[in-house]
PDB file of C-alpha atoms in Angstrom:
ATOM      1  CA  MET A  87      -5.529  -5.083  17.550  1.00  0.00           C
ATOM      2  CA  PRO A  88      -6.123  -1.462  16.505  1.00  0.00           C
ATOM      3  CA  THR A  89      -8.355  -1.033  13.492  1.00  0.00           C
ATOM      4  CA  GLY A  90      -5.670   1.041  11.771  1.00  0.00           C
ATOM      5  CA  ALA A  91      -3.271  -1.887  11.922  1.00  0.00           C
ATOM      6  CA  LEU A  92      -5.892  -4.053  10.207  1.00  0.00           C
ATOM      7  CA  TYR A  93      -6.164  -1.497   7.395  1.00  0.00           C
ATOM      8  CA  ALA A  94      -2.384  -1.612   7.037  1.00  0.00           C
ATOM      9  CA  ILE A  95      -2.455  -5.419   6.844  1.00  0.00           C
ATOM     10  CA  ALA A  96      -5.203  -5.360   4.213  1.00  0.00           C
ATOM     11  CA  TYR A  97      -3.322  -2.829   2.084  1.00  0.00           C
ATOM     12  CA  ALA A  98      -0.136  -4.870   2.532  1.00  0.00           C
ATOM     13  CA  ALA A  99      -1.938  -7.926   1.167  1.00  0.00           C
ATOM     14  CA  LEU A 100      -3.147  -5.926  -1.830  1.00  0.00           C
ATOM     15  CA  ALA A 101       0.371  -4.578  -2.503  1.00  0.00           C
ATOM     16  CA  ALA A 102       1.900  -8.064  -2.296  1.00  0.00           C
ATOM     17  CA  ILE A 103      -0.757  -9.604  -4.530  1.00  0.00           C
ATOM     18  CA  GLY A 104      -0.323  -6.780  -7.017  1.00  0.00           C
ATOM     19  CA  GLY A 105       3.420  -7.330  -7.123  1.00  0.00           C
ATOM     20  CA  LEU A 106       2.949 -11.039  -7.682  1.00  0.00           C
ATOM     21  CA  ILE A 107       0.399 -10.454 -10.447  1.00  0.00           C
ATOM     22  CA  GLY A 108       2.681  -7.902 -12.117  1.00  0.00           C
ATOM     23  CA  TYR A 109       5.478 -10.432 -12.098  1.00  0.00           C
ATOM     24  CA  ALA A 110       3.275 -13.281 -13.335  1.00  0.00           C
ATOM     25  CA  GLN A 111       1.799 -11.262 -16.193  1.00  0.00           C
ATOM     26  CA  ALA A 112       4.728  -9.178 -17.378  1.00  0.00           C
ATOM     27  CA  ARG A 113       7.730 -10.815 -15.683  1.00  0.00           C
ATOM     28  CA  SER A 114       8.248  -7.431 -14.034  1.00  0.00           C
ATOM     29  CA  GLN A 115      10.839  -7.890 -11.320  1.00  0.00           C
ATOM     30  CA  VAL A 116      10.314  -4.243 -10.335  1.00  0.00           C
ATOM     31  CA  SER A 117       6.632  -4.962  -9.624  1.00  0.00           C
ATOM     32  CA  LEU A 118       7.509  -8.031  -7.606  1.00  0.00           C
ATOM     33  CA  ILE A 119      10.223  -6.366  -5.536  1.00  0.00           C
ATOM     34  CA  SER A 120       8.348  -3.111  -4.947  1.00  0.00           C
ATOM     35  CA  GLY A 121       5.099  -4.910  -4.113  1.00  0.00           C
ATOM     36  CA  LEU A 122       6.729  -7.256  -1.622  1.00  0.00           C
ATOM     37  CA  PHE A 123       8.925  -4.526  -0.126  1.00  0.00           C
ATOM     38  CA  SER A 124       5.943  -2.201   0.326  1.00  0.00           C
ATOM     39  CA  ALA A 125       3.930  -5.024   1.853  1.00  0.00           C
ATOM     40  CA  ALA A 126       6.764  -5.821   4.259  1.00  0.00           C
ATOM     41  CA  LEU A 127       6.989  -2.194   5.378  1.00  0.00           C
ATOM     42  CA  LEU A 128       3.229  -2.048   5.874  1.00  0.00           C
ATOM     43  CA  LEU A 129       3.315  -5.249   7.922  1.00  0.00           C
ATOM     44  CA  VAL A 130       6.141  -3.921  10.086  1.00  0.00           C
ATOM     45  CA  GLY A 131       4.116  -0.752  10.614  1.00  0.00           C
ATOM     46  CA  ALA A 132       1.037  -2.787  11.559  1.00  0.00           C
ATOM     47  CA  TRP A 133       3.060  -4.923  13.951  1.00  0.00           C
ATOM     48  CA  LEU A 134       4.600  -1.880  15.631  1.00  0.00           C
ATOM     49  CA  TRP A 135       1.192  -0.202  15.764  1.00  0.00           C
ATOM     50  CA  GLN A 136      -0.448  -3.132  17.513  1.00  0.00           C
ATOM     51  CA  ALA A 137       2.519  -3.308  19.888  1.00  0.00           C
ATOM     52  CA  GLY A 138       1.816   0.274  20.920  1.00  0.00           C
ATOM     53  CA  SER A 139       4.756   1.933  19.209  1.00  0.00           C
ATOM     54  CA  PRO A 140       3.879   5.423  17.952  1.00  0.00           C
ATOM     55  CA  GLY A 141       6.162   4.887  14.961  1.00  0.00           C
ATOM     56  CA  GLY A 142       4.018   2.042  13.673  1.00  0.00           C
ATOM     57  CA  ALA A 143       1.128   4.271  12.656  1.00  0.00           C
ATOM     58  CA  GLY A 144       3.511   6.737  11.050  1.00  0.00           C
ATOM     59  CA  LEU A 145       5.276   4.021   9.078  1.00  0.00           C
ATOM     60  CA  ALA A 146       2.050   2.420   7.865  1.00  0.00           C
ATOM     61  CA  MET A 147       0.447   5.732   6.948  1.00  0.00           C
ATOM     62  CA  GLY A 148       3.635   7.025   5.337  1.00  0.00           C
ATOM     63  CA  VAL A 149       4.021   3.968   3.117  1.00  0.00           C
ATOM     64  CA  THR A 150       0.326   4.135   2.224  1.00  0.00           C
ATOM     65  CA  ALA A 151       0.572   7.813   1.290  1.00  0.00           C
ATOM     66  CA  ALA A 152       3.722   7.183  -0.744  1.00  0.00           C
ATOM     67  CA  LEU A 153       2.050   4.365  -2.670  1.00  0.00           C
ATOM     68  CA  VAL A 154      -1.007   6.502  -3.387  1.00  0.00           C
ATOM     69  CA  PHE A 155       1.193   9.277  -4.786  1.00  0.00           C
ATOM     70  CA  ILE A 156       3.280   6.803  -6.809  1.00  0.00           C
ATOM     71  CA  PHE A 157       0.163   5.278  -8.348  1.00  0.00           C
ATOM     72  CA  ILE A 158      -1.409   8.678  -9.055  1.00  0.00           C
ATOM     73  CA  ARG A 159       1.757   9.636 -10.914  1.00  0.00           C
ATOM     74  CA  ARG A 160       1.835   6.323 -12.779  1.00  0.00           C
ATOM     75  CA  TRP A 161      -1.812   6.647 -13.773  1.00  0.00           C
ATOM     76  CA  MET A 162      -1.267  10.191 -15.031  1.00  0.00           C
ATOM     77  CA  GLN A 163       1.718   9.062 -17.110  1.00  0.00           C
ATOM     78  CA  THR A 164       0.255   5.888 -18.597  1.00  0.00           C
ATOM     79  CA  ARG A 165      -3.512   6.440 -18.410  1.00  0.00           C
ATOM     80  CA  LYS A 166      -3.799   2.732 -17.644  1.00  0.00           C
ATOM     81  CA  ALA A 167      -6.436   2.170 -14.977  1.00  0.00           C
ATOM     82  CA  MET A 168      -5.034  -1.153 -13.817  1.00  0.00           C
ATOM     83  CA  PRO A 169      -3.543  -1.457 -11.253  1.00  0.00           C
ATOM     84  CA  ALA A 170      -3.251   2.249 -10.483  1.00  0.00           C
ATOM     85  CA  VAL A 171      -6.883   3.066  -9.770  1.00  0.00           C
ATOM     86  CA  ILE A 172      -7.350   0.079  -7.472  1.00  0.00           C
ATOM     87  CA  MET A 173      -4.227   0.965  -5.498  1.00  0.00           C
ATOM     88  CA  ILE A 174      -5.227   4.636  -5.323  1.00  0.00           C
ATOM     89  CA  VAL A 175      -8.778   3.971  -4.128  1.00  0.00           C
ATOM     90  CA  ALA A 176      -7.732   1.238  -1.701  1.00  0.00           C
ATOM     91  CA  GLY A 177      -4.854   3.378  -0.432  1.00  0.00           C
ATOM     92  CA  VAL A 178      -7.033   6.415   0.193  1.00  0.00           C
ATOM     93  CA  LEU A 179      -9.593   4.259   2.001  1.00  0.00           C
ATOM     94  CA  ALA A 180      -6.866   2.573   4.058  1.00  0.00           C
ATOM     95  CA  PHE A 181      -5.298   5.940   4.909  1.00  0.00           C
ATOM     96  CA  ILE A 182      -8.660   7.338   6.022  1.00  0.00           C
ATOM     97  CA  GLY A 183      -9.295   4.209   8.095  1.00  0.00           C
ATOM     98  CA  MET A 184      -5.880   4.454   9.721  1.00  0.00           C
ATOM     99  CA  GLY A 185      -6.397   8.130  10.493  1.00  0.00           C
ATOM    100  CA  ALA A 186      -9.850   7.479  11.932  1.00  0.00           C
ATOM    101  CA  SER A 187      -8.358   4.752  14.103  1.00  0.00           C
ATOM    102  CA  LEU A 188      -5.836   7.245  15.482  1.00  0.00           C
ATOM    103  CA  VAL A 189      -8.466   9.891  16.151  1.00  0.00           C
ATOM    104  CA  GLY A 190     -11.045   7.480  17.534  1.00  0.00           C
ATOM    105  CA  GLY A 191      -8.646   5.566  19.692  1.00  0.00           C
TER     106      GLY A 191
END
């Protein structure tokens, strides 16, 4: 399995867990739905990536980039570090890992 796909799976797990925690703590259905939907898209991207589809990397990296931008915006609006900073840092690291996997083979 390509390393980039593993980064996508790890970030998917973090997105899903974050959505579940958001729902458990604040009964936020938006957190639950967006977390699980993002995780599903990341998992589809990882699956396509490992299957050799060029769209898999694009999907996984696109969702990761979108989440990073969403959480940067949220952090700037609310100034609440949790969960924004974790998702930003993890997303940037995942994106770099995915990109390195593409460049390195």
